[in-house]
mmCIF file of C-alpha atoms in Angstrom:
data_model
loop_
_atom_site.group_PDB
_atom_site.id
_atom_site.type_symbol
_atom_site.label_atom_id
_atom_site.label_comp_id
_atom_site.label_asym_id
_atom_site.label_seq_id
_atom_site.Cartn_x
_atom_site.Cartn_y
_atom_site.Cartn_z
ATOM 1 C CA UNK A 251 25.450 32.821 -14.766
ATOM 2 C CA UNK A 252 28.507 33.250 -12.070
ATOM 3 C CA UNK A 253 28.292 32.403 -8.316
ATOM 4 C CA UNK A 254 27.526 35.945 -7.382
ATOM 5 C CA UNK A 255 24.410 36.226 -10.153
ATOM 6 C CA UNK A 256 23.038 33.285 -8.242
ATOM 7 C CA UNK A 257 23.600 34.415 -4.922
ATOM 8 C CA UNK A 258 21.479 37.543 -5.699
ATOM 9 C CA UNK A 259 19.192 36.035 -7.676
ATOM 10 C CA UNK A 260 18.583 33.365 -4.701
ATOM 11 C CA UNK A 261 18.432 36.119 -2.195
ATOM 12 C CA UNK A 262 15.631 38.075 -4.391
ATOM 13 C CA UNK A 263 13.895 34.605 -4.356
ATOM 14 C CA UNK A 264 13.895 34.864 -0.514
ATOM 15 C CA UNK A 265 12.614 37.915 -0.167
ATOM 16 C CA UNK A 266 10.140 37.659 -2.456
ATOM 17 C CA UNK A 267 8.798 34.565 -0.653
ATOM 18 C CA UNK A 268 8.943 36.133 2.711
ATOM 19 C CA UNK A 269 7.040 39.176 1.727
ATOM 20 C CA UNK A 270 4.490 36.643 0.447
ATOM 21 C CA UNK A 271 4.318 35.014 3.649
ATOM 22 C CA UNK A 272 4.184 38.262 5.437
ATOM 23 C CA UNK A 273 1.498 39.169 3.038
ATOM 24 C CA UNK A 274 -0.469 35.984 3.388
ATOM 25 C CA UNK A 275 -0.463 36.431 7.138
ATOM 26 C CA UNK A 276 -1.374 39.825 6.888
ATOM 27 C CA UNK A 277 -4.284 39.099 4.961
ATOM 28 C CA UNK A 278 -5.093 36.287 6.729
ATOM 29 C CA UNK A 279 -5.455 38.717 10.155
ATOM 30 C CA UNK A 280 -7.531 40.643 8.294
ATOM 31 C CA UNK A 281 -10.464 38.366 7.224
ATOM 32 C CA UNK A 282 -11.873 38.255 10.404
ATOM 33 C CA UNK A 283 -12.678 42.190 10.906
ATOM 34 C CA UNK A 284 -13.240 42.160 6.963
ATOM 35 C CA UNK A 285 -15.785 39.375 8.252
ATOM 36 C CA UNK A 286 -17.647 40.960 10.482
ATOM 37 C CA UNK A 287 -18.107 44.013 8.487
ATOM 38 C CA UNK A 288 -19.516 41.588 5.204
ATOM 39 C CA UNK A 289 -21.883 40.329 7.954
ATOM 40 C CA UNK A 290 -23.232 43.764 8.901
ATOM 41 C CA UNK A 291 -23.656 45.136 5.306
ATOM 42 C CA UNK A 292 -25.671 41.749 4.476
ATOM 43 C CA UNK A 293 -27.749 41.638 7.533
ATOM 44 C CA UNK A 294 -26.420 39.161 9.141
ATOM 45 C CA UNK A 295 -25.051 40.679 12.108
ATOM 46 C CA UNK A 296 -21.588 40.772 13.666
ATOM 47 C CA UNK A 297 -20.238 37.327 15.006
ATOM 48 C CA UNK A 298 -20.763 38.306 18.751
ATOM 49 C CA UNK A 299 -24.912 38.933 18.082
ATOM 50 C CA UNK A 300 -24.757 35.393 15.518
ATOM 51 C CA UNK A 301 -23.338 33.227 19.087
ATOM 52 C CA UNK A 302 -24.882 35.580 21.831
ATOM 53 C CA UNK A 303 -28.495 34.191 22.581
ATOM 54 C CA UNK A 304 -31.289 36.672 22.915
ATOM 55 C CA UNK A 305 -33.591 36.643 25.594
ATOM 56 C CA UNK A 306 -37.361 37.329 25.693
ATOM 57 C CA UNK A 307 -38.570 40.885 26.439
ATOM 58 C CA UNK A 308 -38.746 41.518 30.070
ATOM 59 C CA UNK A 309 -42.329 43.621 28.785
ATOM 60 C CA UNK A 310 -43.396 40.818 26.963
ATOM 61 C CA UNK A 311 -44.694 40.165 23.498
ATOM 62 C CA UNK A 312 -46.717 43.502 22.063
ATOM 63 C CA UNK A 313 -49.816 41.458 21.269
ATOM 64 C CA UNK A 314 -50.982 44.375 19.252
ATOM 65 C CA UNK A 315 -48.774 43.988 16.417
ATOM 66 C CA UNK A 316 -48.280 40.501 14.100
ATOM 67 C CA UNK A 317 -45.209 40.012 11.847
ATOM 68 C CA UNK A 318 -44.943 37.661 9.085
ATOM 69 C CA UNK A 319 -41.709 35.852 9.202
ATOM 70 C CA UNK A 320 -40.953 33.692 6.270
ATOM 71 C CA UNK A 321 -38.566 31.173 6.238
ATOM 72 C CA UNK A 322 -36.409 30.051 3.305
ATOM 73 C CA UNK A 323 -33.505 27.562 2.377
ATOM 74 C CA UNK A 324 -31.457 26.935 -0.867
ATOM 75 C CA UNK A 325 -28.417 24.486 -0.776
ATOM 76 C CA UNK A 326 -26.544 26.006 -3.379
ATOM 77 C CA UNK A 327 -24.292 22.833 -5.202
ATOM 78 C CA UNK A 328 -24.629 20.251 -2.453
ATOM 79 C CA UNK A 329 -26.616 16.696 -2.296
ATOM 80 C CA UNK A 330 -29.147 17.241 0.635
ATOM 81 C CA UNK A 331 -32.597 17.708 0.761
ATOM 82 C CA UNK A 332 -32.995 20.997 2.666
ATOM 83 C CA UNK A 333 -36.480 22.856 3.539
ATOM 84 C CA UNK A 334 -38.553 24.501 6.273
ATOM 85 C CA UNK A 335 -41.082 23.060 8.455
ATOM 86 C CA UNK A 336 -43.166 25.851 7.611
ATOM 87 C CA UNK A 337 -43.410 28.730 4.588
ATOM 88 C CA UNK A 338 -44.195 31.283 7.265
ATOM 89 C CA UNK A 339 -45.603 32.402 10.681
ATOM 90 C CA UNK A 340 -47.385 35.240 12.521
ATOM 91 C CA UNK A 341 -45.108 36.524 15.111
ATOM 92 C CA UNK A 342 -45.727 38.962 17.890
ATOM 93 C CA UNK A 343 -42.600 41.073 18.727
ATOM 94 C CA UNK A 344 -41.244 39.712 22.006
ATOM 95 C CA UNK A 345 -42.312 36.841 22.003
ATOM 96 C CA UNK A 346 -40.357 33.577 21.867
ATOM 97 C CA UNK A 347 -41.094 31.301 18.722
ATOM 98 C CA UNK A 348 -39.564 27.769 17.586
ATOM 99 C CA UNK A 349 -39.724 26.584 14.218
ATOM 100 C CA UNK A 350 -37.687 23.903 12.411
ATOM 101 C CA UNK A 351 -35.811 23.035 9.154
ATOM 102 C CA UNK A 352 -35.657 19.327 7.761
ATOM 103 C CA UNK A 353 -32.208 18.233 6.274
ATOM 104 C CA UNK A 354 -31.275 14.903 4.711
ATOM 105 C CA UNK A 355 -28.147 14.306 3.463
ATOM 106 C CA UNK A 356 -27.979 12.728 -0.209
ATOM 107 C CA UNK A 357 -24.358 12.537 -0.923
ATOM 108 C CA UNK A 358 -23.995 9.033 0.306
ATOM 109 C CA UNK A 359 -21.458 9.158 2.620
ATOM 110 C CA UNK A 360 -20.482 11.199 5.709
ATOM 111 C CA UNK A 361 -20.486 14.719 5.526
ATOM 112 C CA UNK A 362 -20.648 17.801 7.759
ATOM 113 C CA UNK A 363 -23.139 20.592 6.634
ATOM 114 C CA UNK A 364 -23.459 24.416 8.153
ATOM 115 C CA UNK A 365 -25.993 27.134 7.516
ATOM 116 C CA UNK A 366 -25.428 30.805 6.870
ATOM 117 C CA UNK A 367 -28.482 32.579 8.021
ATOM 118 C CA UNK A 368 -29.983 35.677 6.474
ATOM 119 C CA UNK A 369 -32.253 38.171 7.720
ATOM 120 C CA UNK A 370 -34.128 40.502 4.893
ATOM 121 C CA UNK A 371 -34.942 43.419 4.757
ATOM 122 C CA UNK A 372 -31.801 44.569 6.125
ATOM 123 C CA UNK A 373 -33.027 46.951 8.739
ATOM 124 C CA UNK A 374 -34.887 44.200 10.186
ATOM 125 C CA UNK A 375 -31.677 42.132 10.843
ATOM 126 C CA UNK A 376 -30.829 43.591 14.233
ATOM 127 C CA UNK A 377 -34.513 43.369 15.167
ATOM 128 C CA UNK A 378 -34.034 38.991 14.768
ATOM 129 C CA UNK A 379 -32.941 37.549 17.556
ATOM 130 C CA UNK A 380 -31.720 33.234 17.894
ATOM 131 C CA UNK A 381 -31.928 31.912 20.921
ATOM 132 C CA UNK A 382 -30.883 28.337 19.444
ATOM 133 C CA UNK A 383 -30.004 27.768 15.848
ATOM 134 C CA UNK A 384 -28.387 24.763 14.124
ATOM 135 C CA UNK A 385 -25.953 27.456 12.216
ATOM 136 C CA UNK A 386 -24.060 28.277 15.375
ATOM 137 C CA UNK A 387 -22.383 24.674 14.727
ATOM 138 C CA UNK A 388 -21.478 22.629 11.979
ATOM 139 C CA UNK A 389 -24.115 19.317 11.633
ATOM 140 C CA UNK A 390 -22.383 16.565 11.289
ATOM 141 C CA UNK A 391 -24.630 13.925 9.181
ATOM 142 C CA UNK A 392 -23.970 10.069 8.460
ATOM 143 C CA UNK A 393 -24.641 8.662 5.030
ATOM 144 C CA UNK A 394 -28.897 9.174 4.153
ATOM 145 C CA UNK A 395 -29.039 10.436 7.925
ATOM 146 C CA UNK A 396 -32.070 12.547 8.562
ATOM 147 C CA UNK A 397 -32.725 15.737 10.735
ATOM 148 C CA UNK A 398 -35.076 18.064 12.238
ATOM 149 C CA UNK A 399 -33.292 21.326 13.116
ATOM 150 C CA UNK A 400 -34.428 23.660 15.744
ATOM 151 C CA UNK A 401 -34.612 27.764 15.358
ATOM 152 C CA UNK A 402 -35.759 29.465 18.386
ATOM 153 C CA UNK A 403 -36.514 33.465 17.730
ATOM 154 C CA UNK A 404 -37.451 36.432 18.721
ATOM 155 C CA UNK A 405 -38.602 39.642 16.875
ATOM 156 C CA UNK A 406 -37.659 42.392 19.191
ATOM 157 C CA UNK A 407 -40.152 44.702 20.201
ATOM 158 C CA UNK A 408 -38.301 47.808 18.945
ATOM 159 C CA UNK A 409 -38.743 46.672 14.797
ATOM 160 C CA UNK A 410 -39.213 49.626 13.209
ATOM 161 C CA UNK A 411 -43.213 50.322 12.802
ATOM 162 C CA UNK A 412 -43.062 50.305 8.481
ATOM 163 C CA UNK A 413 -41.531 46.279 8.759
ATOM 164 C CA UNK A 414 -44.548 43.805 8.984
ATOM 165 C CA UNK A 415 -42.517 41.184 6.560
ATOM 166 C CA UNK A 416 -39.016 39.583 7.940
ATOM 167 C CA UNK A 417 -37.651 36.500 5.961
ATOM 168 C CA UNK A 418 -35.121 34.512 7.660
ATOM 169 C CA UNK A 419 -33.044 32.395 4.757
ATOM 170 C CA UNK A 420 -30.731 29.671 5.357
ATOM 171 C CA UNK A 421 -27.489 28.270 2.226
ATOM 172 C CA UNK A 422 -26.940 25.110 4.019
ATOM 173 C CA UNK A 423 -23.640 24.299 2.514
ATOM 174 C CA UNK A 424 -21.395 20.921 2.506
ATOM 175 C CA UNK A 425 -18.378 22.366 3.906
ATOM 176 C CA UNK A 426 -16.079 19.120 3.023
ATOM 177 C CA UNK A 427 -17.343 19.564 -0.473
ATOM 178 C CA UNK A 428 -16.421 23.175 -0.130
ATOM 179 C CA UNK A 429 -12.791 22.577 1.242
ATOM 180 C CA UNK A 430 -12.557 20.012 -1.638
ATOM 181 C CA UNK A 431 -13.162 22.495 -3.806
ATOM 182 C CA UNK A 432 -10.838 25.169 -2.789
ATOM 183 C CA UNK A 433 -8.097 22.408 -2.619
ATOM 184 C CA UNK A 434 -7.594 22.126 1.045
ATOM 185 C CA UNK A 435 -9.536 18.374 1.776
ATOM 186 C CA UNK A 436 -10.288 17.886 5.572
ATOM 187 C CA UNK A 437 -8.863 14.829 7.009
#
């Protein structure tokens, strides 16, 4: 291969590698509106209702109807004990409630946990309302350390009449574990 070959070849190399970069970035950019649109198709709700807190009904709490809200966890491949205080309540729309989940972290060493929330079905999602919720931040946990984590709710008044069941669920993930996993360790 002559001089020249190489030159072109090098300069193919280049661009090739910027356009991956470019690419990369580009992609990169787009997570976060490809985010927020995941979130809404799930029931989750966009970022801005997950850290805005909701505030009680200035009507109050329609005493005439009850909801069931079930609460659920799964840790899906990490070492902690994770679980609800409770199975499930009677809510009354506009009302404020507090319940908690119990996490314990088995892994032995130091670790940092966070919780996606659900809301099922998915009509009802926009209808749930945290006021304070340990999945807003990451929970940092010591080796065997122990917690009680708050969820503050509300079931807004305006649930559509046919929903009398709402489940919140919680995947409490190990996100170190997780970054170890896709190769990019925390330090």
């Amino acid at each position: 291969m002559d001089q020249e070959q190489k030159r072109r070849s090098h300069r193919r190399l280049a661009g090739r590698l910027a356009l991956m970069a470019a690419g990369s970035f580009a992609f990169g950019y787009a997570l976060v509106p490809l985010y927020d649109v995941f979130c809404q198709v799930v029931g989750i709700g966009t970022r801005d209702q997950l850290t805005q807190a909701a505030t009680a009904s200035t009507s109050g709490p329609d005493l005439t109807r009850s909801i069931t809200v079930e609460f659920v966890a799964s840790n899906p491949g990490a070492a902690w004990e994770f679980r609800p205080a409770v199975a499930s309540m009677q809510v009354h729309p506009g009302k404020l409630y507090e319940t908690t989940y119990h996490a314990r972290n088995l892994s032995g060493r130091e670790t940092v946990g966070q919780a996606v929330p659900s809301v099922s079905p998915t009509r009802a999602a926009r209808y749930f309302q945290k006021t304070e919720c340990f999945c807003f931040t990451p929970q940092h946990f010591a080796a065997d350390e122990t917690k009680e984590m708050p969820v503050r709710f509300i079931v807004d008044r305006d649930l559509p009449a046919g929903v009398d069941r709402v489940t919140l669920s919680y995947a409490f993930f190990d996100t170190e574990r997780l970054a170890q996993a896709a190769g990019t360790t925390k330090r």
